[in-house]
Coordinates of N, CA, C and O and ligand atoms in Angstrom, one line a residue:
M17 N 81.1 100.9 114.4 CA 82.2 101.6 114.9 C 83.4 101.5 114.0 O 83.9 100.4 113.7
A18 N 83.9 102.6 113.4 CA 85.0 102.5 112.5 C 86.2 103.2 113.2 O 87.1 103.6 112.5
N19 N 86.2 103.2 114.5 CA 87.4 103.7 115.2 C 88.6 102.9 114.9 O 88.6 101.7 115.0
K20 N 89.7 103.6 114.6 CA 91.0 103.0 114.4 C 91.5 102.7 115.8 O 91.5 103.6 116.7
P21 N 92.0 101.5 116.0 CA 92.4 101.2 117.4 C 93.7 102.0 117.7 O 94.6 102.1 116.9
A22 N 93.7 102.4 119.0 CA 94.9 103.1 119.4 C 96.1 102.1 119.6 O 95.8 101.0 119.9
R23 N 97.3 102.6 119.4 CA 98.4 101.7 119.5 C 98.8 101.4 120.9 O 99.3 100.4 121.3
F24 N 98.6 102.4 121.8 CA 98.9 102.3 123.2 C 97.7 102.7 124.0 O 97.0 103.7 123.7
L25 N 97.5 102.0 125.1 CA 96.4 102.4 126.0 C 97.1 102.4 127.4 O 98.0 101.6 127.7
N26 N 96.5 103.1 128.4 CA 97.0 103.1 129.7 C 95.9 102.6 130.7 O 94.8 103.0 130.6
F27 N 96.3 101.7 131.6 CA 95.4 101.2 132.6 C 96.1 101.2 133.9 O 97.3 101.3 134.0
K28 N 95.3 101.1 134.9 CA 95.8 100.9 136.3 C 96.1 99.5 136.5 O 95.3 98.6 136.3
C29 N 97.3 99.2 137.1 CA 97.6 97.8 137.5 C 96.6 97.3 138.6 O 96.3 98.1 139.5
A30 N 96.2 96.1 138.4 CA 95.2 95.5 139.4 C 95.9 95.3 140.8 O 95.3 95.3 141.8
K31 N 97.2 95.2 140.7 CA 98.0 94.8 142.0 C 98.4 96.1 142.7 O 98.3 96.2 143.9
C32 N 99.1 97.0 142.0 CA 99.8 98.1 142.7 C 99.2 99.4 142.3 O 99.7 100.4 142.8
S33 N 98.2 99.5 141.4 CA 97.5 100.7 141.1 C 98.4 101.7 140.3 O 98.0 102.8 140.1
K34 N 99.6 101.3 139.9 CA 100.4 102.1 139.0 C 99.8 102.1 137.6 O 99.1 101.2 137.2
S35 N 100.2 103.0 136.8 CA 99.8 103.1 135.4 C 100.6 102.1 134.6 O 101.8 102.0 134.7
V36 N 99.9 101.3 133.8 CA 100.5 100.3 133.0 C 100.2 100.6 131.5 O 99.0 100.9 131.2
Q37 N 101.2 100.7 130.7 CA 100.9 100.9 129.3 C 100.8 99.6 128.6 O 101.7 98.7 128.7
V38 N 99.7 99.4 127.8 CA 99.6 98.2 127.1 C 99.7 98.5 125.6 O 99.2 99.6 125.2
R39 N 100.2 97.6 124.8 CA 100.5 97.9 123.4 C 99.7 97.0 122.6 O 99.4 95.8 122.9
L40 N 99.2 97.6 121.5 CA 98.4 96.8 120.5 C 99.2 95.7 119.9 O 100.3 95.9 119.4
Q41 N 98.7 94.4 120.0 CA 99.5 93.3 119.5 C 99.2 93.1 118.0 O 98.2 93.5 117.5
K42 N 100.1 92.4 117.4 CA 99.9 92.1 116.0 C 98.8 91.1 115.9 O 98.7 90.1 116.6
V43 N 97.9 91.4 114.9 CA 96.8 90.5 114.7 C 96.8 90.0 113.2 O 97.4 90.6 112.4
S44 N 96.0 89.0 113.0 CA 95.9 88.4 111.7 C 94.9 89.3 110.9 O 94.5 90.4 111.3
A45 N 94.6 88.9 109.7 CA 93.6 89.6 108.9 C 92.3 89.8 109.5 O 91.6 90.7 109.2
C46 N 92.0 88.9 110.4 CA 90.7 89.0 111.2 C 90.8 90.2 112.1 O 91.7 90.3 112.9
T47 N 89.8 91.1 112.0 CA 89.9 92.3 112.8 C 88.7 92.4 113.8 O 88.3 93.4 114.2
H48 N 88.3 91.2 114.2 CA 87.2 91.2 115.2 C 87.7 91.3 116.6 O 87.0 91.4 117.5
L49 N 89.1 91.4 116.7 CA 89.7 91.5 118.0 C 90.9 92.4 117.9 O 91.8 92.1 117.1
Q50 N 91.0 93.4 118.8 CA 92.3 94.1 118.9 C 92.8 93.9 120.3 O 92.4 94.5 121.2
P51 N 93.8 93.0 120.4 CA 94.3 92.6 121.7 C 95.5 93.6 122.1 O 96.3 94.0 121.3
Y52 N 95.5 93.9 123.4 CA 96.5 94.8 123.9 C 97.2 94.0 125.1 O 96.5 93.2 125.8
Q53 N 98.4 94.2 125.3 CA 99.1 93.5 126.4 C 100.3 94.4 126.9 O 101.0 95.0 126.1
G54 N 100.5 94.4 128.2 CA 101.6 95.1 128.7 C 101.9 94.5 130.1 O 101.1 93.7 130.6
I55 N 103.1 94.8 130.6 CA 103.5 94.3 131.9 C 103.8 95.5 132.8 O 104.6 96.4 132.4
C56 N 103.3 95.5 134.0 CA 103.6 96.5 135.0 C 105.0 96.4 135.5 O 105.6 95.3 135.4
D57 N 105.5 97.4 136.1 CA 106.8 97.4 136.8 C 106.8 96.3 137.9 O 107.9 95.8 138.1
C58 N 105.7 96.0 138.5 CA 105.6 95.0 139.5 C 105.6 93.6 139.0 O 105.6 92.7 139.7
G59 N 105.5 93.5 137.6 CA 105.5 92.2 137.0 C 104.1 91.6 136.7 O 104.0 90.6 136.1
E60 N 103.1 92.4 137.0 CA 101.7 91.9 136.7 C 101.4 92.1 135.3 O 101.6 93.2 134.7
L61 N 101.0 91.1 134.6 CA 100.6 91.1 133.2 C 99.2 91.8 133.1 O 98.3 91.5 133.9
R62 N 99.1 92.7 132.2 CA 97.8 93.4 132.0 C 97.4 93.1 130.6 O 98.1 93.5 129.6
R63 N 96.2 92.6 130.4 CA 95.6 92.4 129.1 C 94.4 93.1 128.9 O 93.6 93.3 129.8
H64 N 94.2 93.6 127.7 CA 93.0 94.3 127.3 C 92.7 94.0 125.9 O 93.6 93.7 125.1
A65 N 91.4 94.1 125.5 CA 91.1 93.9 124.1 C 89.8 94.6 123.8 O 88.9 94.8 124.7
T66 N 89.7 95.0 122.6 CA 88.4 95.5 122.1 C 87.9 94.7 120.9 O 88.8 94.1 120.2
G67 N 86.7 94.7 120.7 CA 86.1 94.0 119.5 C 85.1 93.0 119.9 O 84.3 93.3 120.8
D68 N 85.0 91.9 119.3 CA 84.0 90.9 119.5 C 84.0 90.4 120.9 O 85.1 90.0 121.5
K69 N 82.9 90.4 121.6 CA 82.8 90.1 123.0 C 83.4 88.8 123.4 O 84.1 88.7 124.4
T70 N 83.0 87.8 122.7 CA 83.5 86.4 123.0 C 85.0 86.4 122.8 O 85.7 85.8 123.6
A71 N 85.5 86.9 121.7 CA 87.0 86.9 121.5 C 87.7 87.7 122.5 O 88.8 87.3 123.0
V72 N 87.1 88.8 123.0 CA 87.7 89.7 124.0 C 87.9 88.9 125.3 O 88.9 88.8 125.9
E73 N 86.8 88.2 125.7 CA 86.8 87.5 126.9 C 87.8 86.4 126.9 O 88.5 86.1 127.9
A74 N 87.8 85.7 125.8 CA 88.8 84.6 125.6 C 90.2 85.1 125.7 O 91.1 84.5 126.4
F75 N 90.5 86.2 125.1 CA 91.8 86.7 125.1 C 92.2 87.2 126.5 O 93.3 86.9 127.0
V76 N 91.4 87.9 127.2 CA 91.7 88.4 128.5 C 91.9 87.3 129.5 O 92.8 87.3 130.3
A77 N 91.1 86.2 129.3 CA 91.2 85.1 130.2 C 92.4 84.2 130.0 O 93.0 83.7 130.9
T78 N 92.8 84.0 128.7 CA 93.8 83.1 128.4 C 95.0 83.6 127.6 O 96.1 83.0 127.6
G79 N 94.9 84.8 127.1 CA 95.9 85.4 126.3 C 96.0 84.8 124.9 O 96.9 85.2 124.1
E80 N 95.0 84.0 124.5 CA 95.0 83.3 123.2 C 94.1 84.2 122.3 O 93.1 84.7 122.7
I81 N 94.5 84.3 121.1 CA 93.7 84.9 120.1 C 93.0 83.8 119.3 O 93.6 83.0 118.6
H82 N 91.7 83.8 119.5 CA 90.9 82.8 118.8 C 90.5 83.3 117.5 O 89.9 84.3 117.3
H83 N 90.8 82.5 116.5 CA 90.4 82.8 115.1 C 89.1 82.2 114.8 O 88.6 81.3 115.5
H84 N 88.6 82.7 113.8 CA 87.3 82.1 113.4 C 87.4 80.6 113.1 O 88.3 80.2 112.4
H85 N 86.5 79.8 113.6 CA 86.6 78.4 113.3 C 85.4 78.0 112.4 O 85.2 76.8 112.2
H86 N 84.7 78.9 112.0 CA 83.4 78.6 111.3 C 83.3 79.2 110.0 O 82.3 79.7 109.5
H87 N 84.4 79.3 109.3 CA 84.4 79.8 107.9 C 83.8 78.7 107.0 O 84.2 77.5 107.2
Ligands
ZN104 ZN1 101.7 96.7 139.2

């Protein structure tokens, strides 16, 4: 997959079902994760990420970007 990540994506808020815009966060040279984050009008934080499955799950769960520990 050589898709360039979109800078903005839209999701429905889990709480109020309004549309939430999430923005691509700055990442390091490692491109195994493209993290997105945004906040709904109701204050609910919305996280999304694409890329490595483990890194995506860790980011969505904790908001932390895990870098490679095994170079
Ligand atoms: Zn909301």
